Short mmCIF file of C-alpha atoms in Angstrom, two decimals:
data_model
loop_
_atom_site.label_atom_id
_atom_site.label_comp_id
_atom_site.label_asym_id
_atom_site.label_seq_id
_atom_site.Cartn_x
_atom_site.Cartn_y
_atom_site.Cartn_z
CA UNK F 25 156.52 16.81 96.81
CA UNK F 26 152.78 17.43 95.99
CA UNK F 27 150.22 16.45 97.56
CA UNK F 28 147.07 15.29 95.05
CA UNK F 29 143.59 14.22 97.23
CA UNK F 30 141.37 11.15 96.15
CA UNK F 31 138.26 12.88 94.39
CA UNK F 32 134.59 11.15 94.05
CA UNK F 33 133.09 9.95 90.55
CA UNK F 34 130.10 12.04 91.13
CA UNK F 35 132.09 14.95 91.62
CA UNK F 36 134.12 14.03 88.37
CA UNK F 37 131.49 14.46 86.47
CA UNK F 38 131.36 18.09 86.47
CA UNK F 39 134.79 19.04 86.10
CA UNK F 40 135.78 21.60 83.91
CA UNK F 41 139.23 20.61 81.40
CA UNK F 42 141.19 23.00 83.51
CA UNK F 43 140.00 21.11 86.76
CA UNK F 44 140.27 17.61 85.53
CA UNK F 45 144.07 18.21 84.56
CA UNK F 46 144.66 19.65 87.81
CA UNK F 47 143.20 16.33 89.27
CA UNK F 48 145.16 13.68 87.64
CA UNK F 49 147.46 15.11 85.16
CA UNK F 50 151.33 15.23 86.16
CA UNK F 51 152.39 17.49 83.24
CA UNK F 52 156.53 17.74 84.69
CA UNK F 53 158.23 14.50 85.72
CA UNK F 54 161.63 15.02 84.72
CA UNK F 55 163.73 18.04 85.19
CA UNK F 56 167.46 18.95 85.35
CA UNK F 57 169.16 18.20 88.37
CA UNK F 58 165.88 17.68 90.57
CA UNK F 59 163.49 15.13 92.24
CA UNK F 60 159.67 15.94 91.40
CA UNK F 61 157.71 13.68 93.07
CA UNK F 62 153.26 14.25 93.10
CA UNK F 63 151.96 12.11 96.84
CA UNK F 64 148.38 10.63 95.12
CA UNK F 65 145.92 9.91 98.24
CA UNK F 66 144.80 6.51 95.78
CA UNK F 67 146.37 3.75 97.25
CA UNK F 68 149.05 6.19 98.33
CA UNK F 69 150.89 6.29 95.73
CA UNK F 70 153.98 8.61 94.63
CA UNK F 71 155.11 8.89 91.45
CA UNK F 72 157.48 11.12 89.73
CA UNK F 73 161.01 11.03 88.22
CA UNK F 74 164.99 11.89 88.66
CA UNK F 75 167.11 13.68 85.68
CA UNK F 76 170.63 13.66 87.36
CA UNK F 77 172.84 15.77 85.07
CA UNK F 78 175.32 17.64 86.43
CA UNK F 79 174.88 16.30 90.25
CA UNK F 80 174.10 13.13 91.76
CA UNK F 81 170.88 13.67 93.45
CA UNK F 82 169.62 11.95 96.79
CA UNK F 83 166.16 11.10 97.33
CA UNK F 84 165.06 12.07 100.65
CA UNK F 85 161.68 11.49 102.60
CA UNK F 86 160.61 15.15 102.37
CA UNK F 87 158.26 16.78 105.29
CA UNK F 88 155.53 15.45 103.96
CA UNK F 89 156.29 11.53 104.56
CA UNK F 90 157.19 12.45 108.23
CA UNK F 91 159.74 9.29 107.93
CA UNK F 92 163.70 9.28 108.55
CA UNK F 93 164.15 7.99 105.06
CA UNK F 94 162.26 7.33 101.98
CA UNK F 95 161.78 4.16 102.20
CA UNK F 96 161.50 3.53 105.66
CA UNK F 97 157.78 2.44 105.22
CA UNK F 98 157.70 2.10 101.65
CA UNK F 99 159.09 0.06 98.84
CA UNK F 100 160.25 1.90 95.20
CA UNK F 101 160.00 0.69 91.51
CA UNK F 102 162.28 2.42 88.86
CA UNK F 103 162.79 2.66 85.19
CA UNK F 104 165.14 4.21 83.27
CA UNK F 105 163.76 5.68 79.70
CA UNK F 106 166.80 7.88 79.27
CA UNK F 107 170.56 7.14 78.97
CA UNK F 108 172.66 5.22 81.29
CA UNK F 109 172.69 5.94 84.91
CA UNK F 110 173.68 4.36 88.12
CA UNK F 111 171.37 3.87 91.29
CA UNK F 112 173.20 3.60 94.54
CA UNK F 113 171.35 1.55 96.99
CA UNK F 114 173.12 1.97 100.56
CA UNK F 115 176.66 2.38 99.07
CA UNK F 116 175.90 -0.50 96.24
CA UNK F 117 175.81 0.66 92.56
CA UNK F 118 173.28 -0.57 90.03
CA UNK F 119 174.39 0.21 86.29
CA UNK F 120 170.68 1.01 84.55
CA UNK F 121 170.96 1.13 80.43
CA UNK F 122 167.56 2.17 78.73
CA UNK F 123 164.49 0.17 79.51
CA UNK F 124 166.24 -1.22 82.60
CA UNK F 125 164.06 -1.48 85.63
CA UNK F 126 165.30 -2.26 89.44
CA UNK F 127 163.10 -2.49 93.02
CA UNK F 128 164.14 -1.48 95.83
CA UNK F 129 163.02 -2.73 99.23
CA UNK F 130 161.78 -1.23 102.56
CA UNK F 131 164.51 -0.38 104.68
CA UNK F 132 167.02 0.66 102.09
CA UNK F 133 168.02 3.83 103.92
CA UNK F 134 170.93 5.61 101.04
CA UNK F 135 169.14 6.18 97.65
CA UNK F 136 170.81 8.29 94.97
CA UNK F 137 170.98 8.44 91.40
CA UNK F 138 173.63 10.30 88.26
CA UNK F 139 173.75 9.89 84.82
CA UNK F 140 176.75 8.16 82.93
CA UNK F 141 176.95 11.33 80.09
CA UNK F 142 175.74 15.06 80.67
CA UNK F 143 174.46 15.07 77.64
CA UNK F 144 172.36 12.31 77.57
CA UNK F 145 171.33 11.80 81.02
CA UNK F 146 169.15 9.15 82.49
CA UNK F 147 165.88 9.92 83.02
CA UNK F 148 164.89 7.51 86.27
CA UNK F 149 160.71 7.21 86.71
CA UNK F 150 159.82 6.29 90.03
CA UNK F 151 156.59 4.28 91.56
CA UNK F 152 156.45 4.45 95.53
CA UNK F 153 153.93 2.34 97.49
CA UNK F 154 153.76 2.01 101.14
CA UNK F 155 155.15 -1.67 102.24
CA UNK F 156 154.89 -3.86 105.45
CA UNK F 157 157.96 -6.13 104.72
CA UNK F 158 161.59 -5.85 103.01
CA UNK F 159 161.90 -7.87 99.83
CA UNK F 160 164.85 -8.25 97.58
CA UNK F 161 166.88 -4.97 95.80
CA UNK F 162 166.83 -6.00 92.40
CA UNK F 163 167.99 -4.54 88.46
CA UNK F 164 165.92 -5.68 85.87
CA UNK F 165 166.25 -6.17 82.92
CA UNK F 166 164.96 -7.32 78.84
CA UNK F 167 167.80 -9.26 78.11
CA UNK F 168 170.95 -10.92 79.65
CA UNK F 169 172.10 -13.04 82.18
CA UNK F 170 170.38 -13.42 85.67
CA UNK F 171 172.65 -13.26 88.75
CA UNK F 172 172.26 -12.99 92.49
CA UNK F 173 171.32 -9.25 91.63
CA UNK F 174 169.90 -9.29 88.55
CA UNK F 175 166.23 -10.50 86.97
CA UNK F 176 165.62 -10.87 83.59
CA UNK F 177 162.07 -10.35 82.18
CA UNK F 178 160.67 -13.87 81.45
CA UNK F 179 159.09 -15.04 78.26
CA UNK F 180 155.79 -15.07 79.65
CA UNK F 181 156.11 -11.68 81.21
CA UNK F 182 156.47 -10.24 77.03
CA UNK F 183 153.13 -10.45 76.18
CA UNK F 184 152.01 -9.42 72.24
CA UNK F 185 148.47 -8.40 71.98
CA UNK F 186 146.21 -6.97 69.32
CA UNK F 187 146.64 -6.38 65.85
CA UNK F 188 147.44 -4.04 63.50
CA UNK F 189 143.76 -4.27 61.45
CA UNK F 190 142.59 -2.95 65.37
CA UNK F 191 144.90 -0.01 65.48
CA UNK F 192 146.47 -1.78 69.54
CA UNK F 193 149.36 -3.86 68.23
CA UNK F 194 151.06 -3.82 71.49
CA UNK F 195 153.62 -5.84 73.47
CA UNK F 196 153.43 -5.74 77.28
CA UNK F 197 156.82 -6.02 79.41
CA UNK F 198 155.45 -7.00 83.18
CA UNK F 199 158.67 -6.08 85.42
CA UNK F 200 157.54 -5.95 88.69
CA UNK F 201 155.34 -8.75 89.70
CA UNK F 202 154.42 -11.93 91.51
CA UNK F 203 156.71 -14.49 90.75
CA UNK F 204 159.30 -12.46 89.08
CA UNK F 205 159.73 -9.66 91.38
CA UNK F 206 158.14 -9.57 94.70
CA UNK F 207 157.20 -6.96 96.15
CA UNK F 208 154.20 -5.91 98.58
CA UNK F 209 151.94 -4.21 96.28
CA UNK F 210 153.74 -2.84 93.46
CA UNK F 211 153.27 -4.09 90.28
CA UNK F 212 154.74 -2.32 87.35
CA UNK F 213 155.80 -2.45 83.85
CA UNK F 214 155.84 -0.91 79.84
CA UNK F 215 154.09 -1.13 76.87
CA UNK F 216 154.98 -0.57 73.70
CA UNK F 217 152.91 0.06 70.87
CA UNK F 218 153.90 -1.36 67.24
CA UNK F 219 154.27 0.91 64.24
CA UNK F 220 150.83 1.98 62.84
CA UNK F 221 149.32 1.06 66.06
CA UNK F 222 147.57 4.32 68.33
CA UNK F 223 145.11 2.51 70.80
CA UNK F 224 146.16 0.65 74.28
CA UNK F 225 143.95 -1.09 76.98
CA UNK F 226 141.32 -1.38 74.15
CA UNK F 227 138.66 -2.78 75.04
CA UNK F 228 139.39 -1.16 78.78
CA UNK F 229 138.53 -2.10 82.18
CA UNK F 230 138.96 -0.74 85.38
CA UNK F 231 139.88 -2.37 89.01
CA UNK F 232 138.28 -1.51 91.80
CA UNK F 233 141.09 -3.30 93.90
CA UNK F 234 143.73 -1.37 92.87
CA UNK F 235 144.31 2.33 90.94
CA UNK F 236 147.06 3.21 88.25
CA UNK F 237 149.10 5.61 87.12
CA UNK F 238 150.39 5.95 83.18
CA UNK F 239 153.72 7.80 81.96
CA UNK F 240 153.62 8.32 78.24
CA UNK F 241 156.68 8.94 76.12
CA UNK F 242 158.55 8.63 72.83
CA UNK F 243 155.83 11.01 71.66
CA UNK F 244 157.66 13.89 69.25
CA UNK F 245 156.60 17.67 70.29
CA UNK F 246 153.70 17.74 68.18
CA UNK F 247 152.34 14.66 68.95
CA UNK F 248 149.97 13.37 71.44
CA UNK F 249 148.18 11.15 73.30
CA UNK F 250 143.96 11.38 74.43
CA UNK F 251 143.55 9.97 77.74
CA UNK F 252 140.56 8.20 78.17
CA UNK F 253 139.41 8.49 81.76
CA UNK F 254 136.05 8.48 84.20
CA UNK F 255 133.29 5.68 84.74
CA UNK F 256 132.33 3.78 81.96
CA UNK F 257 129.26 5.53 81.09
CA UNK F 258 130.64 8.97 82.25
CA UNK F 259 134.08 9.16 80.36
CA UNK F 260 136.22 12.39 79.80
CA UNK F 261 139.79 12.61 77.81
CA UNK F 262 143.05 14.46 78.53
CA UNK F 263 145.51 15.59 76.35
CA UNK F 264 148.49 14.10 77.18
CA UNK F 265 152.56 15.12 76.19
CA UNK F 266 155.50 13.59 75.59
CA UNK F 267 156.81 12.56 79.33
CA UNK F 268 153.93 13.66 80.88
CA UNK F 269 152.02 11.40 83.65
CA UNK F 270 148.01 10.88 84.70
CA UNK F 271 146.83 9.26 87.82
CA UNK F 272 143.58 6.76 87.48
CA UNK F 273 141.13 6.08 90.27
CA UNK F 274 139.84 2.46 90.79
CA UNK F 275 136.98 3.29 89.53
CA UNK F 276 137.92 4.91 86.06
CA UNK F 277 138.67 3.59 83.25
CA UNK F 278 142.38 3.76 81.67
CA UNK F 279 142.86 4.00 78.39
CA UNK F 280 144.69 5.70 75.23
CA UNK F 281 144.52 6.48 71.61
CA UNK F 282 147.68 9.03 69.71
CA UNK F 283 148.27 10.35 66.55
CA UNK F 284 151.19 7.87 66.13
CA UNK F 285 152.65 4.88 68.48
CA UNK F 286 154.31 5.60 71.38
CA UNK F 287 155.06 3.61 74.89
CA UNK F 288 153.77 4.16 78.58
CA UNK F 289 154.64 2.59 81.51
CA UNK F 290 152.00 1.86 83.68
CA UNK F 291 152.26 1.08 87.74
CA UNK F 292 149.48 -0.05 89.98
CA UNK F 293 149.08 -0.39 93.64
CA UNK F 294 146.22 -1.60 96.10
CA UNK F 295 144.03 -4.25 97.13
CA UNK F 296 145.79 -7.45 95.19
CA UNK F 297 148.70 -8.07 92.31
CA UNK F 298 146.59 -9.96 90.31
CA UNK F 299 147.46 -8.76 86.56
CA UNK F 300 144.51 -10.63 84.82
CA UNK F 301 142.15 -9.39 88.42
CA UNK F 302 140.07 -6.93 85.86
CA UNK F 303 136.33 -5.64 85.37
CA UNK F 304 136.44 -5.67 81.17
CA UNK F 305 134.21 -2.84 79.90
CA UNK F 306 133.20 -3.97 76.33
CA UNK F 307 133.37 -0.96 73.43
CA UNK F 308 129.56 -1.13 73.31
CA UNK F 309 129.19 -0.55 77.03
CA UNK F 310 131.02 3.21 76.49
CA UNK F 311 129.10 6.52 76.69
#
């Protein structure tokens, strides 16, 4: 696991490319057969990702948690972007297809994941956030049929925004929330951008209650995405791959623009769960 420290806005301000990605860029969350996990100081935070493919891999708490088990004072969001996979909670499977979510409660001591085909394994991105209660071990999911064990997204939670004429065309897919899925301070969920459409979180905002960290993917290899970062009238960009994730302080802004569409999934964790709870920077406002 690696350890990234909280850094200051003044001190962002003179960072070199090189230093900036070294910051807040995660440029590896998925490889074969391994757990890579990055520990972010903001809001304590991990967030990483699981590619079983020939082995069913365990996630453990690691030295630097100093726990008995992973979650043993946190909770755990997940979402599946690859193919199908199963998530064994303490002995209990979970079947994840694509886009299928789950959250996992404090306490849950057995955590491991494998992929249903080699070759086309799951690819299982994971939000961590320290927790001072047990909720409910949940799948979740777009579509289907909610059971004891299984939430599906509600219609309010798909949210359409923008337009096409304003290059954002988005819809928003809230997973982990209040009301839907509780949880302590996790909130997560995906967006996905509409053909023809580059820009997200546009206009952008920050939060000084709570940070955020962005996966992007379904980017081809020569496409890419410019991360739009820093304090509103100190911003900076980072060039951003296919798979690749960036951590964003409470006080930066978050935002994106590619040379085609593409979809992130975006977790948050901190002072409140308040989706709309936002300070809206207007386009004018940018420097």
């Amino acid at each position: 696991m690696e350890i990234r420290y909280a850094t200051s806005p003044k001190d962002m301000k003179n960072f070199t490319t090189q230093r900036l990605r070294e910051e807040y860029l995660i440029p590896e969350v998925f490889k074969t057969d391994e757990v890579l996990l990055v520990y972010s100081h903001y809001d304590r935070i991990i967030a990483g990702g699981v590619m079983p493919v020939e082995k069913t891999i365990t996630l453990n708490a690691g030295e630097e948690l100093r726990a008995e088990y992973f979650l043993q004072r946190r909770e755990l969001g997940i979402i599946n972007i690859g193919g199908k996979g199963t998530v064994s909670v303490d002995g209990k499977k979970y079947e994840l297809e694509k886009d299928d979510g789950m959250y996992i409660g404090m306490g849950k001591k057995d955590i491991s994941f494998e992929s249903a085909d080699a070759a086309n394994p799951a690819k299982f991105y994971l939000n961590s956030t320290p927790a001072h209660r047990e909720y409910k071990t949940v799948l979740i999911k777009k579509e289907g049929i909610a059971d004891e064990d299984v939430v599906i997204i509600k219609d309010e939670n798909k949210v359409e925004l923008g337009s096409l004429e304003q290059s954002n065309h988005r819809v928003i897919c809230k997973y982990i929330l209040p009301g839907q899925v509780e949880s302590c301070q996790l909130v997560m969920g995906m967006t996905s951008l509409k053909p023809g459409s580059v820009w997200n979180t546009m206009p952008c905002h920050t939060h000084e209650r709570r940070m955020e960290v962005y996966l992007y993917f379904k980017l081809p290899e020569d496409a890419y995405v410019m991360h739009y970062m820093g304090e509103p009238q100190e911003t900076r960009h980072i060039v951003m791959r296919n798979e690749q994730a960036v951590i964003s302080p409470s006080w930066s802004i978050h935002a994106g623009s590619g040379t085609q569409a593409y979809t992130f999934i975006w977790g948050m964790a901190g002072e409140n769960q308040d989706f709309g709870d936002m300070d809206n920077i207007s386009n004018q406002e940018l420097l």
